[in-house]
Amino acid sequence: MRALITGITGQDGSYLTELLLAHGYEVHGLVRRTSTLERSRLQHLYADPDLYNRRLFLHYCDLEDTTTLRRILLRVAPDELYHFAGQSHVGLSFEIAESTVESIAMGTLRLLEILRDLAAPPRLFHAASSEVFGRPLQVPQTELTPMAPVNPYGAAKAFAAQMVRIYREKHGLFLVNGFLYNHESPRRGENFVTRKICRAAAAIHLGQQDQLTLGDTSAQRDWGDARDYVRGMWLSLRHETPGDYVFATGRLHSVQQFVEAAFAVVGLDWRQYLRRDERLLRGQEPAQLVGDASLAEQVLGWKPERDLSSLVRWMVEADLAELAKRPLRR
Ligand code: GDD
């Protein structure tokens, strides 16, 4: 089996690459010209001479470069295509709305347009998001919950997910939408709240940082473990028929609860270190984003295997190890 991954250098791209390699796949990834592979999430695979350019291949390609994209798809001829690329920070999407929509909405549409012309199109997994539900009419949300996004990121993902549905019906392509709720790991970018919190707890414990500044700590999310989610994506493309799936834990926790759990791992009292900064408030927060993944369980046999407390411990311990090797300051 051969897979192609857009956004391979991200959190999900790197875990999925590991999973696919472990299942004997040949894995190809698209890398932006500006991506640095040194010390990236793929470094350990990229640096392995038994893997790199043998079973793992990287191709430079920006998603707006449709000629190159088409050429790579024709040359690689993947069986499966996992589409993760695009601006992924919700808060930032208010600041850089046009490029967010360009990369997510138009980026996905361009890919679909290429797929419909291929003689043997690959199966596609599209990483849609819980953010498409915004202020939902239904709690928890399912695949049938109407989309009601409240930020440019969610609106762009809603467009892309709907296009995936349209192309699946109109052109008979094997296309899957995964409505992914927040999923985290030590490879999460440092400007997402869970990693920011875990890194701060570790750094404060090691005497490398004094405080943690956050926006809205009453905000709630359905947080899972990224390794569970990439397994769900893979299962969704192995199934006989394409469809849409919610991938979620079904449990809501607040940012505040996450802070308390992370500081408990290092035995610190969060009250002494937590500060609030109004500039980190988003104004437009989604409400009650919590997913019902029963369809994924029934059809794919997928269930999250790890809970929030093991996730928090894993992330804080990884940051402790990382900061011990490369301190923020002496
Ligand atoms: N990033 C950030 N930084 N968020 C903060 C902070 C802060 O200092 N303080 C509070 N928050 C709150 C945000 O307002 C939001 O309500 C919540 O923490 C989670 O924010 P993020 O971690 O940035 O994630 P997100 O939920 O907005 O988006 C992530 O999950 C989506 C669903 O899976 C991203 O990964 C999206 O790409 C993804 O689609």
mmCIF file of C-alpha atoms and ligand atoms in Angstrom:
data_model
loop_
_atom_site.group_PDB
_atom_site.id
_atom_site.type_symbol
_atom_site.label_atom_id
_atom_site.label_comp_id
_atom_site.label_asym_id
_atom_site.label_seq_id
_atom_site.Cartn_x
_atom_site.Cartn_y
_atom_site.Cartn_z
ATOM 1 C CA MET A 1 0.000 0.000 0.000
ATOM 2 C CA ARG A 2 1.138 3.500 -0.804
ATOM 3 C CA ALA A 3 -0.064 6.645 0.980
ATOM 4 C CA LEU A 4 0.419 10.339 0.294
ATOM 5 C CA ILE A 5 0.040 12.847 3.140
ATOM 6 C CA THR A 6 -0.406 16.603 2.790
ATOM 7 C CA GLY A 7 0.819 18.334 5.943
ATOM 8 C CA ILE A 8 3.101 15.417 6.845
ATOM 9 C CA THR A 9 5.300 17.580 9.104
ATOM 10 C CA GLY A 10 2.430 18.360 11.501
ATOM 11 C CA GLN A 11 1.354 16.472 14.609
ATOM 12 C CA ASP A 12 -1.139 14.217 12.817
ATOM 13 C CA GLY A 13 1.086 13.750 9.767
ATOM 14 C CA SER A 14 3.957 12.486 11.881
ATOM 15 C CA TYR A 15 1.883 10.029 13.967
ATOM 16 C CA LEU A 16 0.058 8.765 10.907
ATOM 17 C CA THR A 17 3.395 8.247 9.117
ATOM 18 C CA GLU A 18 4.592 6.084 12.012
ATOM 19 C CA LEU A 19 1.363 4.077 11.985
ATOM 20 C CA LEU A 20 1.420 3.514 8.213
ATOM 21 C CA LEU A 21 5.109 2.551 8.188
ATOM 22 C CA ALA A 22 4.381 0.063 10.969
ATOM 23 C CA HIS A 23 1.684 -1.461 8.737
ATOM 24 C CA GLY A 24 4.116 -1.872 5.860
ATOM 25 C CA TYR A 25 3.055 1.138 3.768
ATOM 26 C CA GLU A 26 5.260 3.204 1.536
ATOM 27 C CA VAL A 27 4.645 6.778 2.700
ATOM 28 C CA HIS A 28 4.993 9.951 0.661
ATOM 29 C CA GLY A 29 4.572 13.411 2.107
ATOM 30 C CA LEU A 30 4.163 16.898 0.731
ATOM 31 C CA VAL A 31 6.392 19.467 2.355
ATOM 32 C CA ARG A 32 6.145 23.216 1.915
ATOM 33 C CA ARG A 33 9.253 24.879 0.549
ATOM 34 C CA THR A 34 9.443 26.855 3.806
ATOM 35 C CA SER A 35 9.225 23.800 6.112
ATOM 36 C CA THR A 36 12.376 22.980 8.023
ATOM 37 C CA LEU A 37 12.926 19.294 8.477
ATOM 38 C CA GLU A 38 15.742 19.740 10.952
ATOM 39 C CA ARG A 39 14.365 19.068 14.431
ATOM 40 C CA SER A 40 10.895 18.676 12.976
ATOM 41 C CA ARG A 41 8.383 16.061 14.090
ATOM 42 C CA LEU A 42 9.684 13.814 11.308
ATOM 43 C CA GLN A 43 13.355 14.127 12.158
ATOM 44 C CA HIS A 44 13.653 10.652 13.711
ATOM 45 C CA LEU A 45 12.188 9.037 10.576
ATOM 46 C CA TYR A 46 13.912 11.323 8.095
ATOM 47 C CA ALA A 47 17.276 10.598 9.729
ATOM 48 C CA ASP A 48 16.792 6.814 9.458
ATOM 49 C CA PRO A 49 18.647 5.579 6.329
ATOM 50 C CA ASP A 50 16.538 2.411 6.275
ATOM 51 C CA LEU A 51 13.413 4.527 5.896
ATOM 52 C CA TYR A 52 14.193 7.774 4.152
ATOM 53 C CA ASN A 53 14.059 7.445 0.370
ATOM 54 C CA ARG A 54 13.309 3.743 0.799
ATOM 55 C CA ARG A 55 9.866 3.652 2.384
ATOM 56 C CA LEU A 56 9.436 7.333 3.275
ATOM 57 C CA PHE A 57 9.624 9.988 0.562
ATOM 58 C CA LEU A 58 9.183 13.743 0.827
ATOM 59 C CA HIS A 59 8.171 16.005 -2.058
ATOM 60 C CA TYR A 60 8.271 19.793 -2.106
ATOM 61 C CA CYS A 61 4.869 21.140 -3.059
ATOM 62 C CA ASP A 62 2.689 24.056 -1.977
ATOM 63 C CA LEU A 63 -1.001 23.248 -2.277
ATOM 64 C CA GLU A 64 -1.690 26.235 -4.535
ATOM 65 C CA ASP A 65 0.780 24.791 -7.060
ATOM 66 C CA THR A 66 -1.732 22.567 -8.833
ATOM 67 C CA THR A 67 0.583 21.533 -11.659
ATOM 68 C CA THR A 68 3.114 20.107 -9.233
ATOM 69 C CA LEU A 69 0.375 18.570 -7.109
ATOM 70 C CA ARG A 70 -1.086 16.777 -10.123
ATOM 71 C CA ARG A 71 2.351 15.594 -11.247
ATOM 72 C CA ILE A 72 3.147 14.158 -7.799
ATOM 73 C CA LEU A 73 -0.221 12.418 -7.621
ATOM 74 C CA LEU A 74 0.354 10.880 -11.070
ATOM 75 C CA ARG A 75 3.904 9.769 -10.262
ATOM 76 C CA VAL A 76 3.262 8.448 -6.778
ATOM 77 C CA ALA A 77 -0.140 6.932 -7.652
ATOM 78 C CA PRO A 78 -1.098 6.510 -3.981
ATOM 79 C CA ASP A 79 -3.838 4.149 -2.817
ATOM 80 C CA GLU A 80 -4.672 6.505 0.043
ATOM 81 C CA LEU A 81 -4.405 10.276 0.397
ATOM 82 C CA TYR A 82 -4.586 11.972 3.801
ATOM 83 C CA HIS A 83 -5.245 15.696 3.637
ATOM 84 C CA PHE A 84 -4.096 17.708 6.675
ATOM 85 C CA ALA A 85 -2.470 20.774 5.126
ATOM 86 C CA GLY A 86 -3.816 24.245 5.910
ATOM 87 C CA GLN A 87 -3.644 27.004 8.528
ATOM 88 C CA SER A 88 -4.804 25.249 11.708
ATOM 89 C CA HIS A 89 -4.941 27.930 14.420
ATOM 90 C CA VAL A 90 -8.506 29.046 15.141
ATOM 91 C CA GLY A 91 -7.612 32.290 16.977
ATOM 92 C CA LEU A 92 -5.182 33.329 14.234
ATOM 93 C CA SER A 93 -7.833 32.757 11.579
ATOM 94 C CA PHE A 94 -9.481 36.042 12.643
ATOM 95 C CA GLU A 95 -6.200 37.875 11.902
ATOM 96 C CA ILE A 96 -5.311 36.089 8.672
ATOM 97 C CA ALA A 97 -8.749 35.223 7.357
ATOM 98 C CA GLU A 98 -7.943 35.286 3.641
ATOM 99 C CA SER A 99 -4.919 33.011 3.781
ATOM 100 C CA THR A 100 -6.735 30.670 6.183
ATOM 101 C CA VAL A 101 -9.655 30.308 3.790
ATOM 102 C CA GLU A 102 -7.328 30.093 0.805
ATOM 103 C CA SER A 103 -5.286 27.241 2.275
ATOM 104 C CA ILE A 104 -8.169 25.245 3.771
ATOM 105 C CA ALA A 105 -11.148 25.851 1.485
ATOM 106 C CA MET A 106 -9.499 26.431 -1.877
ATOM 107 C CA GLY A 107 -6.654 24.038 -1.073
ATOM 108 C CA THR A 108 -9.156 21.210 -0.594
ATOM 109 C CA LEU A 109 -11.206 22.141 -3.639
ATOM 110 C CA ARG A 110 -8.082 22.137 -5.846
ATOM 111 C CA LEU A 111 -7.207 18.679 -4.589
ATOM 112 C CA LEU A 112 -10.734 17.410 -5.318
ATOM 113 C CA GLU A 113 -10.606 18.876 -8.820
ATOM 114 C CA ILE A 114 -7.406 16.963 -9.515
ATOM 115 C CA LEU A 115 -8.816 13.726 -8.075
ATOM 116 C CA ARG A 116 -11.883 13.790 -10.305
ATOM 117 C CA ASP A 117 -9.626 13.799 -13.379
ATOM 118 C CA LEU A 118 -7.436 10.879 -12.335
ATOM 119 C CA ALA A 119 -7.975 7.499 -13.971
ATOM 120 C CA ALA A 120 -7.373 5.710 -10.646
ATOM 121 C CA PRO A 121 -8.032 8.241 -7.885
ATOM 122 C CA PRO A 122 -6.840 7.385 -4.365
ATOM 123 C CA ARG A 123 -9.156 7.154 -1.382
ATOM 124 C CA LEU A 124 -9.130 10.505 0.406
ATOM 125 C CA PHE A 125 -9.305 11.265 4.119
ATOM 126 C CA HIS A 126 -10.153 14.928 4.739
ATOM 127 C CA ALA A 127 -9.337 16.254 8.205
ATOM 128 C CA ALA A 128 -12.455 18.317 8.899
ATOM 129 C CA SER A 129 -12.936 19.747 12.368
ATOM 130 C CA SER A 130 -15.369 20.032 15.266
ATOM 131 C CA GLU A 131 -15.084 23.782 14.601
ATOM 132 C CA VAL A 132 -17.576 23.362 11.733
ATOM 133 C CA PHE A 133 -20.290 22.979 14.405
ATOM 134 C CA GLY A 134 -19.467 26.309 16.117
ATOM 135 C CA ARG A 135 -22.599 27.000 18.169
ATOM 136 C CA PRO A 136 -24.371 23.721 17.558
ATOM 137 C CA LEU A 137 -28.074 23.023 17.820
ATOM 138 C CA GLN A 138 -27.279 19.585 19.227
ATOM 139 C CA VAL A 139 -25.071 18.417 22.096
ATOM 140 C CA PRO A 140 -23.242 16.092 21.580
ATOM 141 C CA GLN A 141 -22.747 16.504 17.855
ATOM 142 C CA THR A 142 -22.996 13.725 15.266
ATOM 143 C CA GLU A 143 -22.285 13.543 11.538
ATOM 144 C CA LEU A 144 -25.834 14.856 10.983
ATOM 145 C CA THR A 145 -25.538 17.978 13.164
ATOM 146 C CA PRO A 146 -25.929 21.103 10.986
ATOM 147 C CA MET A 147 -22.754 23.116 10.517
ATOM 148 C CA ALA A 148 -22.760 26.538 12.220
ATOM 149 C CA PRO A 149 -19.161 27.800 12.339
ATOM 150 C CA VAL A 150 -18.262 30.943 14.341
ATOM 151 C CA ASN A 151 -14.802 31.763 12.992
ATOM 152 C CA PRO A 152 -13.042 31.921 9.584
ATOM 153 C CA TYR A 153 -11.249 28.628 10.280
ATOM 154 C CA GLY A 154 -14.512 26.785 10.992
ATOM 155 C CA ALA A 155 -16.211 28.358 7.973
ATOM 156 C CA ALA A 156 -13.351 27.280 5.694
ATOM 157 C CA LYS A 157 -13.464 23.711 7.096
ATOM 158 C CA ALA A 158 -17.254 23.645 6.641
ATOM 159 C CA PHE A 159 -16.861 24.616 2.983
ATOM 160 C CA ALA A 160 -14.171 21.973 2.455
ATOM 161 C CA ALA A 161 -16.202 19.246 4.202
ATOM 162 C CA GLN A 162 -19.299 20.066 2.157
ATOM 163 C CA MET A 163 -17.254 19.970 -1.060
ATOM 164 C CA VAL A 164 -15.984 16.541 -0.054
ATOM 165 C CA ARG A 165 -19.604 15.394 0.303
ATOM 166 C CA ILE A 166 -20.563 16.950 -3.032
ATOM 167 C CA TYR A 167 -17.649 15.378 -4.929
ATOM 168 C CA ARG A 168 -18.309 12.016 -3.285
ATOM 169 C CA GLU A 169 -21.905 12.039 -4.512
ATOM 170 C CA LYS A 170 -21.410 13.690 -7.882
ATOM 171 C CA HIS A 171 -18.224 11.909 -8.991
ATOM 172 C CA GLY A 172 -18.487 8.647 -7.055
ATOM 173 C CA LEU A 173 -15.082 9.144 -5.425
ATOM 174 C CA PHE A 174 -14.038 7.393 -2.201
ATOM 175 C CA LEU A 175 -13.878 10.472 0.023
ATOM 176 C CA VAL A 176 -14.112 10.568 3.823
ATOM 177 C CA ASN A 177 -14.666 13.508 6.174
ATOM 178 C CA GLY A 178 -13.350 13.048 9.692
ATOM 179 C CA PHE A 179 -14.915 15.575 12.060
ATOM 180 C CA LEU A 180 -11.987 15.624 14.440
ATOM 181 C CA TYR A 181 -12.361 17.024 17.923
ATOM 182 C CA ASN A 182 -9.254 18.395 19.636
ATOM 183 C CA HIS A 183 -6.506 15.820 19.807
ATOM 184 C CA GLU A 184 -3.239 16.472 21.520
ATOM 185 C CA SER A 185 0.256 15.108 22.137
ATOM 186 C CA PRO A 186 3.781 16.265 22.970
ATOM 187 C CA ARG A 187 4.050 17.123 19.261
ATOM 188 C CA ARG A 188 1.256 19.708 19.468
ATOM 189 C CA GLY A 189 2.363 23.223 18.463
ATOM 190 C CA GLU A 190 3.239 25.427 21.425
ATOM 191 C CA ASN A 191 0.565 28.017 20.607
ATOM 192 C CA PHE A 192 -2.280 25.529 21.212
ATOM 193 C CA VAL A 193 -3.584 25.660 24.731
ATOM 194 C CA THR A 194 -2.806 22.117 25.957
ATOM 195 C CA ARG A 195 0.839 22.212 24.916
ATOM 196 C CA LYS A 196 1.205 25.764 26.208
ATOM 197 C CA ILE A 197 -0.077 24.613 29.607
ATOM 198 C CA CYS A 198 2.007 21.417 29.810
ATOM 199 C CA ARG A 199 5.158 23.156 28.682
ATOM 200 C CA ALA A 200 4.611 25.925 31.241
ATOM 201 C CA ALA A 201 4.009 23.440 34.069
ATOM 202 C CA ALA A 202 7.242 21.648 33.139
ATOM 203 C CA ALA A 203 9.256 24.867 32.687
ATOM 204 C CA ILE A 204 8.017 26.375 35.964
ATOM 205 C CA HIS A 205 8.855 23.152 37.767
ATOM 206 C CA LEU A 206 12.391 23.288 36.331
ATOM 207 C CA GLY A 207 12.801 26.972 37.273
ATOM 208 C CA GLN A 208 12.874 28.062 33.620
ATOM 209 C CA GLN A 209 9.622 30.086 33.572
ATOM 210 C CA ASP A 210 7.742 32.191 36.162
ATOM 211 C CA GLN A 211 4.119 32.152 35.072
ATOM 212 C CA LEU A 212 1.510 30.924 32.602
ATOM 213 C CA THR A 213 -0.645 33.493 30.806
ATOM 214 C CA LEU A 214 -3.913 32.319 29.269
ATOM 215 C CA GLY A 215 -7.107 33.720 27.775
ATOM 216 C CA ASP A 216 -10.485 32.157 28.584
ATOM 217 C CA THR A 217 -9.954 29.312 31.056
ATOM 218 C CA SER A 218 -13.684 28.551 31.285
ATOM 219 C CA ALA A 219 -13.674 27.434 27.624
ATOM 220 C CA GLN A 220 -14.430 23.726 27.283
ATOM 221 C CA ARG A 221 -13.179 21.186 24.784
ATOM 222 C CA ASP A 222 -13.442 17.484 24.009
ATOM 223 C CA TRP A 223 -9.732 16.546 24.170
ATOM 224 C CA GLY A 224 -8.331 13.214 23.033
ATOM 225 C CA ASP A 225 -4.980 11.622 22.283
ATOM 226 C CA ALA A 226 -3.670 12.218 18.738
ATOM 227 C CA ARG A 227 -2.499 8.603 18.365
ATOM 228 C CA ASP A 228 -6.082 7.379 18.770
ATOM 229 C CA TYR A 229 -7.272 9.805 16.100
ATOM 230 C CA VAL A 230 -4.783 8.835 13.394
ATOM 231 C CA ARG A 231 -5.824 5.209 13.923
ATOM 232 C CA GLY A 232 -9.424 6.264 13.247
ATOM 233 C CA MET A 233 -8.412 8.019 10.037
ATOM 234 C CA TRP A 234 -6.638 4.932 8.784
ATOM 235 C CA LEU A 235 -9.577 2.663 9.670
ATOM 236 C CA SER A 236 -11.961 4.966 7.822
ATOM 237 C CA LEU A 237 -10.076 4.435 4.550
ATOM 238 C CA ARG A 238 -9.847 0.651 5.045
ATOM 239 C CA HIS A 239 -13.631 0.352 5.236
ATOM 240 C CA GLU A 240 -15.515 -0.865 2.127
ATOM 241 C CA THR A 241 -17.548 2.304 1.699
ATOM 242 C CA PRO A 242 -16.771 5.996 2.223
ATOM 243 C CA GLY A 243 -18.607 8.154 4.753
ATOM 244 C CA ASP A 244 -18.356 10.906 7.339
ATOM 245 C CA TYR A 245 -17.297 10.190 10.930
ATOM 246 C CA VAL A 246 -17.075 12.121 14.164
ATOM 247 C CA PHE A 247 -13.885 11.267 16.079
ATOM 248 C CA ALA A 248 -14.224 12.396 19.693
ATOM 249 C CA THR A 249 -14.051 11.192 23.289
ATOM 250 C CA GLY A 250 -17.548 12.422 24.205
ATOM 251 C CA ARG A 251 -16.168 14.155 27.326
ATOM 252 C CA LEU A 252 -15.951 17.887 27.957
ATOM 253 C CA HIS A 253 -13.302 19.473 30.173
ATOM 254 C CA SER A 254 -12.461 23.126 30.744
ATOM 255 C CA VAL A 255 -9.098 24.775 30.138
ATOM 256 C CA GLN A 256 -9.072 25.360 33.907
ATOM 257 C CA GLN A 257 -9.365 21.609 34.567
ATOM 258 C CA PHE A 258 -6.538 20.974 32.121
ATOM 259 C CA VAL A 259 -4.358 23.493 33.980
ATOM 260 C CA GLU A 260 -5.095 21.825 37.312
ATOM 261 C CA ALA A 261 -4.279 18.366 35.928
ATOM 262 C CA ALA A 262 -0.998 19.514 34.363
ATOM 263 C CA PHE A 263 0.241 21.352 37.468
ATOM 264 C CA ALA A 264 -0.716 18.336 39.612
ATOM 265 C CA VAL A 265 1.696 16.185 37.569
ATOM 266 C CA VAL A 266 4.614 18.326 38.784
ATOM 267 C CA GLY A 267 3.121 18.908 42.252
ATOM 268 C CA LEU A 268 2.690 22.690 41.889
ATOM 269 C CA ASP A 269 -0.170 24.950 43.017
ATOM 270 C CA TRP A 270 -1.463 26.513 39.767
ATOM 271 C CA ARG A 271 -2.908 29.508 41.681
ATOM 272 C CA GLN A 272 0.558 30.926 42.168
ATOM 273 C CA TYR A 273 1.400 30.945 38.460
ATOM 274 C CA LEU A 274 -1.727 31.452 36.351
ATOM 275 C CA ARG A 275 -2.341 34.931 34.862
ATOM 276 C CA ARG A 276 -5.042 36.125 32.504
ATOM 277 C CA ASP A 277 -4.468 38.263 29.414
ATOM 278 C CA GLU A 278 -7.532 39.798 27.748
ATOM 279 C CA ARG A 279 -5.659 39.881 24.432
ATOM 280 C CA LEU A 280 -5.822 36.094 24.320
ATOM 281 C CA LEU A 281 -9.639 36.098 24.394
ATOM 282 C CA ARG A 282 -11.234 35.202 21.066
ATOM 283 C CA GLY A 283 -14.573 36.982 21.515
ATOM 284 C CA GLN A 284 -16.348 34.379 19.381
ATOM 285 C CA GLU A 285 -16.013 31.074 21.261
ATOM 286 C CA PRO A 286 -17.752 27.932 20.071
ATOM 287 C CA ALA A 287 -20.065 26.391 22.639
ATOM 288 C CA GLN A 288 -20.363 22.827 23.932
ATOM 289 C CA LEU A 289 -18.240 21.200 21.258
ATOM 290 C CA VAL A 290 -18.426 17.576 22.297
ATOM 291 C CA GLY A 291 -18.698 14.714 19.866
ATOM 292 C CA ASP A 292 -20.700 11.507 19.688
ATOM 293 C CA ALA A 293 -18.428 8.972 17.968
ATOM 294 C CA SER A 294 -20.905 6.064 18.021
ATOM 295 C CA LEU A 295 -20.985 5.795 14.230
ATOM 296 C CA ALA A 296 -17.177 5.379 14.115
ATOM 297 C CA GLU A 297 -17.484 2.752 16.829
ATOM 298 C CA GLN A 298 -20.279 0.817 15.067
ATOM 299 C CA VAL A 299 -18.871 0.981 11.553
ATOM 300 C CA LEU A 300 -15.111 1.100 12.080
ATOM 301 C CA GLY A 301 -14.778 -0.435 15.541
ATOM 302 C CA TRP A 302 -13.011 2.762 16.638
ATOM 303 C CA LYS A 303 -12.904 3.923 20.232
ATOM 304 C CA PRO A 304 -10.421 6.225 21.948
ATOM 305 C CA GLU A 305 -8.122 4.059 24.083
ATOM 306 C CA ARG A 306 -6.479 6.738 26.223
ATOM 307 C CA ASP A 307 -8.040 9.147 28.705
ATOM 308 C CA LEU A 308 -7.335 12.755 29.594
ATOM 309 C CA SER A 309 -5.242 12.118 32.689
ATOM 310 C CA SER A 310 -2.853 9.785 30.838
ATOM 311 C CA LEU A 311 -2.651 12.347 28.025
ATOM 312 C CA VAL A 312 -1.763 15.192 30.394
ATOM 313 C CA ARG A 313 0.862 13.099 32.175
ATOM 314 C CA TRP A 314 2.409 12.023 28.861
ATOM 315 C CA MET A 315 2.598 15.628 27.630
ATOM 316 C CA VAL A 316 4.035 17.120 30.838
ATOM 317 C CA GLU A 317 6.618 14.342 31.166
ATOM 318 C CA ALA A 318 7.679 14.791 27.546
ATOM 319 C CA ASP A 319 8.148 18.523 28.130
ATOM 320 C CA LEU A 320 10.110 17.855 31.322
ATOM 321 C CA ALA A 321 12.477 15.613 29.351
ATOM 322 C CA GLU A 322 12.733 18.078 26.445
ATOM 323 C CA LEU A 323 13.388 21.103 28.677
ATOM 324 C CA ALA A 324 15.961 19.216 30.710
ATOM 325 C CA LYS A 325 17.881 18.654 27.446
ATOM 326 C CA ARG A 326 17.257 22.110 25.954
ATOM 327 C CA PRO A 327 16.462 24.605 28.746
ATOM 328 C CA LEU A 328 14.575 27.837 28.035
ATOM 329 C CA ARG A 329 17.064 29.685 30.219
ATOM 330 C CA ARG A 330 19.756 28.870 32.772
HETATM 331 N N1 GDD B 1 -4.359 28.723 21.864
HETATM 332 C C1 GDD B 1 -4.760 29.216 23.038
HETATM 333 N N2 GDD B 1 -3.901 29.989 23.793
HETATM 334 N N3 GDD B 1 -6.023 28.936 23.463
HETATM 335 C C2 GDD B 1 -6.406 29.426 24.669
HETATM 336 C C3 GDD B 1 -5.561 30.204 25.480
HETATM 337 C C4 GDD B 1 -4.252 30.510 25.020
HETATM 338 O O1 GDD B 1 -3.463 31.184 25.656
HETATM 339 N N4 GDD B 1 -6.238 30.529 26.617
HETATM 340 C C5 GDD B 1 -7.444 29.965 26.526
HETATM 341 N N5 GDD B 1 -7.577 29.303 25.340
HETATM 342 C C6 GDD B 1 -8.764 28.596 24.870
HETATM 343 C C7 GDD B 1 -9.210 28.999 23.465
HETATM 344 O O2 GDD B 1 -9.920 30.243 23.508
HETATM 345 C C8 GDD B 1 -10.068 27.803 23.094
HETATM 346 O O3 GDD B 1 -11.360 27.959 23.657
HETATM 347 C C9 GDD B 1 -9.396 26.624 23.791
HETATM 348 O O4 GDD B 1 -8.471 27.206 24.736
HETATM 349 C C10 GDD B 1 -8.649 25.687 22.862
HETATM 350 O O5 GDD B 1 -7.822 26.452 22.011
HETATM 351 P P1 GDD B 1 -6.714 25.774 21.057
HETATM 352 O O6 GDD B 1 -5.842 24.860 21.824
HETATM 353 O O7 GDD B 1 -6.041 26.878 20.296
HETATM 354 O O8 GDD B 1 -7.556 24.817 20.080
HETATM 355 P P2 GDD B 1 -8.903 25.060 19.252
HETATM 356 O O9 GDD B 1 -9.985 24.289 19.929
HETATM 357 O O10 GDD B 1 -9.157 26.477 19.004
HETATM 358 O O11 GDD B 1 -8.545 24.381 17.848
HETATM 359 C C11 GDD B 1 -7.871 23.132 17.727
HETATM 360 O O12 GDD B 1 -8.790 22.057 17.685
HETATM 361 C C12 GDD B 1 -9.670 22.051 16.574
HETATM 362 C C13 GDD B 1 -10.618 20.873 16.697
HETATM 363 O O13 GDD B 1 -9.928 19.691 16.679
HETATM 364 C C14 GDD B 1 -7.034 23.169 16.450
HETATM 365 O O14 GDD B 1 -6.207 22.036 16.404
HETATM 366 C C15 GDD B 1 -7.905 23.182 15.230
HETATM 367 O O15 GDD B 1 -7.083 23.106 14.067
HETATM 368 C C16 GDD B 1 -8.838 21.981 15.297
HETATM 369 O O16 GDD B 1 -9.672 21.936 14.164
#
